[in-house]
Amino acid sequence: MESSLQIELERMAKELGADLFGVADLTIAQDFVCKQGGEHLRKFSKAISTGIRLLDAVVDELYRHEDPAVIFTYNTLYNSVNSRLDHIALLLAKRIQEKGYQAYPIPASQIIDSSKLIGVISHKLAANLAGLGWIGKSCLLITPNYGPRVRFATILTDAPLKADSPISAKCGECRKCVDICPVKSFTGASFNPSEPREARFNAHLCRNYREKRKEKLGEGLCGLCVYVCPYGRSNKNLP
Ligand code: SF4
Ligand code: SF4
């Protein structure tokens, strides 16, 4: 049964603008988490994953991502959502601390190793373990209702919260993200926790493409793999 603290944290997150909230049991992935983020994370047995849905009207225009107006609007949305997520993560962490437990908020968008292009912890892994979605062939977290049109923050904690259960992948035979990527970053392989990310995704191809776009357009986001996923698309008539 969920504790009163867990109910309070979910209510707080949603009142502050979150659309998704779940709790992950990190003990099953602790070695992986510590290898990436450091041994100091081992004391956290749970992770709260909270997400904010992006705006369809903005994501639906990303097929015109060569238009600076489209990509600057997406960039502003992306940064605003990340900033709100960091705010939510801070306030949830403060509340957990007031209750006598430790909480360690992980920013929504942060790279700690520029050669591997990874953060302190994978928000997608936390959201997956928290039952909010599966890791798709695009290596994005695909939620049943909003697809990949969601950004996430994570709060690591030792508070005694009740973990949710992961859900299985539902990409099936779809390859839309693999086919649309202009630099063929995805191999088309399904997520397998025993394989490294490189088996599915060449993050350097994606980053190099976005850096070239930044030189040309002044902003480097792409987002075609977010745009094209059939999950979360409310307008079925998009090109
Ligand atoms: S953001 Fe664009 S370049 Fe990067 S993986 Fe997605 S589709 Fe490919
Ligand atoms: S576009 Fe298709 S294959 Fe790619 S993540 Fe979405 S459902 Fe999975």
Short mmCIF file of C-alpha atoms and ligand atoms in Angstrom, two decimals:
data_model
loop_
_atom_site.label_atom_id
_atom_site.label_comp_id
_atom_site.label_asym_id
_atom_site.label_seq_id
_atom_site.Cartn_x
_atom_site.Cartn_y
_atom_site.Cartn_z
CA MET A 1 0.00 0.00 0.00
CA GLU A 2 1.23 3.49 -0.83
CA SER A 3 2.30 5.55 2.18
CA SER A 4 0.79 8.94 2.98
CA LEU A 5 4.16 10.48 1.94
CA GLN A 6 3.94 8.85 -1.49
CA ILE A 7 0.37 10.07 -1.97
CA GLU A 8 1.44 13.56 -0.91
CA LEU A 9 4.44 13.58 -3.29
CA GLU A 10 2.33 12.51 -6.26
CA ARG A 11 -0.29 15.14 -5.46
CA MET A 12 2.43 17.80 -5.11
CA ALA A 13 4.03 16.84 -8.44
CA LYS A 14 0.72 16.99 -10.29
CA GLU A 15 -0.30 20.29 -8.68
CA LEU A 16 3.06 21.71 -9.83
CA GLY A 17 2.43 20.66 -13.43
CA ALA A 18 3.61 17.05 -13.76
CA ASP A 19 1.54 14.68 -15.89
CA LEU A 20 3.25 11.45 -14.87
CA PHE A 21 4.54 10.13 -11.55
CA GLY A 22 5.92 6.71 -10.65
CA VAL A 23 8.33 5.01 -8.27
CA ALA A 24 11.15 2.71 -9.40
CA ASP A 25 12.84 -0.02 -7.39
CA LEU A 26 16.52 0.73 -8.08
CA THR A 27 17.92 -2.31 -6.28
CA ILE A 28 17.54 -4.41 -9.46
CA ALA A 29 19.70 -1.95 -11.43
CA GLN A 30 21.98 -0.67 -8.67
CA ASP A 31 25.30 -1.86 -10.16
CA PHE A 32 24.46 -0.23 -13.49
CA VAL A 33 23.33 3.01 -11.78
CA CYS A 34 26.51 3.22 -9.65
CA LYS A 35 28.80 2.41 -12.57
CA GLN A 36 27.33 5.36 -14.48
CA GLY A 37 26.70 7.89 -11.70
CA GLY A 38 29.08 6.88 -8.89
CA GLU A 39 29.15 4.73 -5.74
CA HIS A 40 27.54 7.51 -3.67
CA LEU A 41 24.24 6.60 -5.36
CA ARG A 42 24.16 3.11 -3.84
CA LYS A 43 22.37 4.35 -0.72
CA PHE A 44 19.28 5.22 -2.76
CA SER A 45 17.03 2.21 -3.21
CA LYS A 46 14.16 4.04 -4.93
CA ALA A 47 13.75 6.64 -7.63
CA ILE A 48 10.77 8.87 -8.24
CA SER A 49 10.25 9.50 -11.93
CA THR A 50 8.07 12.43 -12.88
CA GLY A 51 7.27 13.67 -16.37
CA ILE A 52 5.69 16.59 -18.20
CA ARG A 53 3.98 16.07 -21.52
CA LEU A 54 5.15 18.27 -24.41
CA LEU A 55 2.61 20.26 -26.43
CA ASP A 56 1.22 18.41 -29.46
CA ALA A 57 0.84 21.57 -31.55
CA VAL A 58 4.59 22.17 -31.27
CA VAL A 59 5.76 18.56 -31.74
CA ASP A 60 3.36 18.06 -34.68
CA GLU A 61 5.27 20.70 -36.67
CA LEU A 62 8.68 19.04 -36.30
CA TYR A 63 8.52 17.42 -39.75
CA ARG A 64 9.30 21.03 -40.88
CA HIS A 65 12.37 21.07 -38.66
CA GLU A 66 14.41 22.99 -41.25
CA ASP A 67 12.23 26.03 -40.48
CA PRO A 68 13.95 28.09 -37.75
CA ALA A 69 10.57 29.23 -36.36
CA VAL A 70 9.58 25.59 -35.78
CA ILE A 71 12.82 24.56 -34.15
CA PHE A 72 13.17 27.69 -31.98
CA THR A 73 9.63 27.16 -30.69
CA TYR A 74 10.46 23.53 -29.89
CA ASN A 75 13.66 24.61 -28.16
CA THR A 76 11.79 27.10 -25.97
CA LEU A 77 9.22 24.45 -25.03
CA TYR A 78 11.97 21.92 -24.30
CA ASN A 79 13.84 24.32 -22.03
CA SER A 80 10.68 25.51 -20.24
CA VAL A 81 9.63 21.93 -19.52
CA ASN A 82 13.11 21.00 -18.29
CA SER A 83 13.16 24.02 -16.02
CA ARG A 84 9.74 23.20 -14.56
CA LEU A 85 10.81 19.58 -14.01
CA ASP A 86 13.90 20.73 -12.10
CA HIS A 87 11.65 22.94 -9.96
CA ILE A 88 9.29 20.04 -9.22
CA ALA A 89 12.22 17.73 -8.41
CA LEU A 90 13.66 20.29 -5.98
CA LEU A 91 10.35 20.75 -4.12
CA LEU A 92 9.71 16.99 -3.89
CA ALA A 93 13.26 16.46 -2.62
CA LYS A 94 12.80 19.18 0.00
CA ARG A 95 9.58 17.55 1.21
CA ILE A 96 11.26 14.13 1.45
CA GLN A 97 14.10 15.68 3.44
CA GLU A 98 11.61 17.38 5.81
CA LYS A 99 10.19 13.91 6.47
CA GLY A 100 13.61 12.67 7.60
CA TYR A 101 14.84 10.87 4.46
CA GLN A 102 17.48 11.64 1.85
CA ALA A 103 16.61 12.85 -1.62
CA TYR A 104 18.90 13.58 -4.56
CA PRO A 105 17.31 15.34 -7.54
CA ILE A 106 18.78 14.66 -10.98
CA PRO A 107 18.34 17.54 -13.46
CA ALA A 108 16.06 16.94 -16.43
CA SER A 109 18.82 17.66 -18.93
CA GLN A 110 22.45 17.26 -17.91
CA ILE A 111 25.48 15.52 -19.46
CA ILE A 112 28.25 14.51 -17.01
CA ASP A 113 30.41 12.67 -19.56
CA SER A 114 30.66 14.38 -22.93
CA SER A 115 32.53 11.46 -24.50
CA LYS A 116 29.81 8.94 -23.59
CA LEU A 117 26.95 11.50 -23.69
CA ILE A 118 25.41 10.28 -20.44
CA GLY A 119 23.96 11.92 -17.32
CA VAL A 120 24.17 10.94 -13.62
CA ILE A 121 21.39 8.42 -14.20
CA SER A 122 19.27 7.55 -17.19
CA HIS A 123 15.86 9.19 -16.72
CA LYS A 124 14.54 6.67 -19.22
CA LEU A 125 15.72 3.74 -17.10
CA ALA A 126 14.10 5.26 -13.99
CA ALA A 127 10.83 5.95 -15.84
CA ASN A 128 10.86 2.44 -17.29
CA LEU A 129 11.41 0.82 -13.88
CA ALA A 130 8.69 3.11 -12.47
CA GLY A 131 6.19 1.62 -14.91
CA LEU A 132 5.68 4.81 -16.92
CA GLY A 133 6.65 3.35 -20.31
CA TRP A 134 9.13 1.24 -22.25
CA ILE A 135 12.41 2.04 -23.99
CA GLY A 136 11.63 2.07 -27.70
CA LYS A 137 13.79 1.40 -30.75
CA SER A 138 14.48 5.15 -30.68
CA CYS A 139 16.02 4.71 -27.21
CA LEU A 140 13.40 7.19 -26.02
CA LEU A 141 11.00 6.37 -23.21
CA ILE A 142 7.67 5.61 -24.88
CA THR A 143 4.65 6.18 -22.66
CA PRO A 144 1.36 4.45 -23.53
CA ASN A 145 -0.66 7.68 -23.75
CA TYR A 146 1.84 10.37 -24.77
CA GLY A 147 4.47 8.29 -26.59
CA PRO A 148 7.91 9.94 -26.44
CA ARG A 149 6.33 13.41 -26.10
CA VAL A 150 7.32 13.64 -22.43
CA ARG A 151 10.37 14.97 -20.58
CA PHE A 152 11.44 13.47 -17.24
CA ALA A 153 13.26 14.30 -14.03
CA THR A 154 14.32 11.79 -11.38
CA ILE A 155 14.64 12.03 -7.59
CA LEU A 156 16.73 9.33 -5.93
CA THR A 157 15.70 8.59 -2.36
CA ASP A 158 15.91 6.21 0.58
CA ALA A 159 12.32 6.95 1.62
CA PRO A 160 10.19 3.81 2.01
CA LEU A 161 8.04 4.27 -1.09
CA LYS A 162 6.14 1.51 -2.90
CA ALA A 163 7.64 0.73 -6.31
CA ASP A 164 5.55 0.35 -9.46
CA SER A 165 6.11 -2.47 -11.97
CA PRO A 166 7.83 -2.01 -15.35
CA ILE A 167 5.73 -2.50 -18.49
CA SER A 168 6.85 -4.44 -21.55
CA ALA A 169 7.79 -2.89 -24.90
CA LYS A 170 5.06 -2.40 -27.48
CA CYS A 171 7.03 -1.25 -30.55
CA GLY A 172 6.25 -4.50 -32.35
CA GLU A 173 7.21 -4.37 -36.06
CA CYS A 174 7.22 -0.53 -36.18
CA ARG A 175 10.46 1.09 -37.45
CA LYS A 176 9.28 4.64 -38.08
CA CYS A 177 11.94 6.23 -35.86
CA VAL A 178 14.68 4.10 -37.43
CA ASP A 179 13.63 5.11 -40.94
CA ILE A 180 13.12 8.84 -40.33
CA CYS A 181 16.44 9.56 -38.60
CA PRO A 182 18.45 11.64 -41.12
CA VAL A 183 21.79 10.21 -39.95
CA LYS A 184 20.64 6.64 -39.26
CA SER A 185 21.47 6.79 -35.56
CA PHE A 186 19.31 3.76 -34.67
CA THR A 187 20.13 0.16 -35.51
CA GLY A 188 16.50 -0.96 -35.20
CA ALA A 189 17.33 -3.32 -32.33
CA SER A 190 14.85 -3.57 -29.47
CA PHE A 191 15.92 -2.63 -25.95
CA ASN A 192 17.83 -5.35 -24.14
CA PRO A 193 19.12 -4.45 -20.65
CA SER A 194 22.11 -6.76 -21.05
CA GLU A 195 23.38 -4.91 -24.14
CA PRO A 196 25.09 -1.49 -24.16
CA ARG A 197 23.23 1.48 -25.64
CA GLU A 198 25.58 1.37 -28.65
CA ALA A 199 23.83 -1.82 -29.78
CA ARG A 200 20.77 0.33 -30.50
CA PHE A 201 21.85 3.93 -30.83
CA ASN A 202 24.89 5.87 -32.00
CA ALA A 203 24.49 9.02 -29.89
CA HIS A 204 27.49 10.66 -31.56
CA LEU A 205 25.82 10.60 -34.99
CA CYS A 206 22.82 12.36 -33.48
CA ARG A 207 24.94 14.92 -31.63
CA ASN A 208 27.12 15.69 -34.67
CA TYR A 209 24.00 16.21 -36.79
CA ARG A 210 22.54 18.58 -34.20
CA GLU A 211 25.81 20.50 -33.92
CA LYS A 212 25.83 21.04 -37.69
CA ARG A 213 22.21 22.21 -37.50
CA LYS A 214 23.18 24.64 -34.77
CA GLU A 215 25.87 26.15 -36.99
CA LYS A 216 23.38 26.49 -39.85
CA LEU A 217 20.15 27.46 -38.08
CA GLY A 218 21.35 28.77 -34.73
CA GLU A 219 19.57 25.95 -32.88
CA GLY A 220 20.46 22.28 -32.97
CA LEU A 221 17.45 20.30 -31.77
CA CYS A 222 15.98 17.83 -34.27
CA GLY A 223 13.12 15.84 -32.70
CA LEU A 224 12.09 13.82 -35.77
CA CYS A 225 12.17 10.61 -33.71
CA VAL A 226 9.82 12.23 -31.17
CA TYR A 227 7.52 13.54 -33.89
CA VAL A 228 7.15 10.30 -35.86
CA CYS A 229 6.30 7.80 -33.11
CA PRO A 230 2.69 6.61 -33.50
CA TYR A 231 2.32 6.47 -29.72
CA GLY A 232 1.11 9.82 -28.41
CA ARG A 233 0.11 11.18 -31.81
CA SER A 234 -3.39 12.59 -31.50
CA ASN A 235 -3.45 13.86 -35.12
CA LYS A 236 -3.32 10.72 -37.29
CA ASN A 237 -3.22 12.77 -40.54
CA LEU A 238 0.29 14.17 -40.07
CA PRO A 239 2.77 13.60 -42.92
S1 SF4 B 1 16.99 13.69 -32.80
FE1 SF4 B 1 17.04 13.51 -35.07
S2 SF4 B 1 19.18 12.97 -35.52
FE2 SF4 B 1 18.87 12.56 -33.35
S3 SF4 B 1 18.28 10.41 -33.23
FE3 SF4 B 1 16.35 11.58 -33.35
S4 SF4 B 1 15.86 11.64 -35.53
FE4 SF4 B 1 18.03 11.05 -35.37
S1 SF4 B 2 8.49 4.98 -33.75
FE1 SF4 B 2 7.81 2.83 -33.61
S2 SF4 B 2 9.71 1.63 -33.27
FE2 SF4 B 2 10.17 3.80 -32.81
S3 SF4 B 2 9.84 3.97 -30.60
FE3 SF4 B 2 7.91 4.58 -31.60
S4 SF4 B 2 6.70 2.65 -31.66
FE4 SF4 B 2 8.82 2.08 -31.24
#
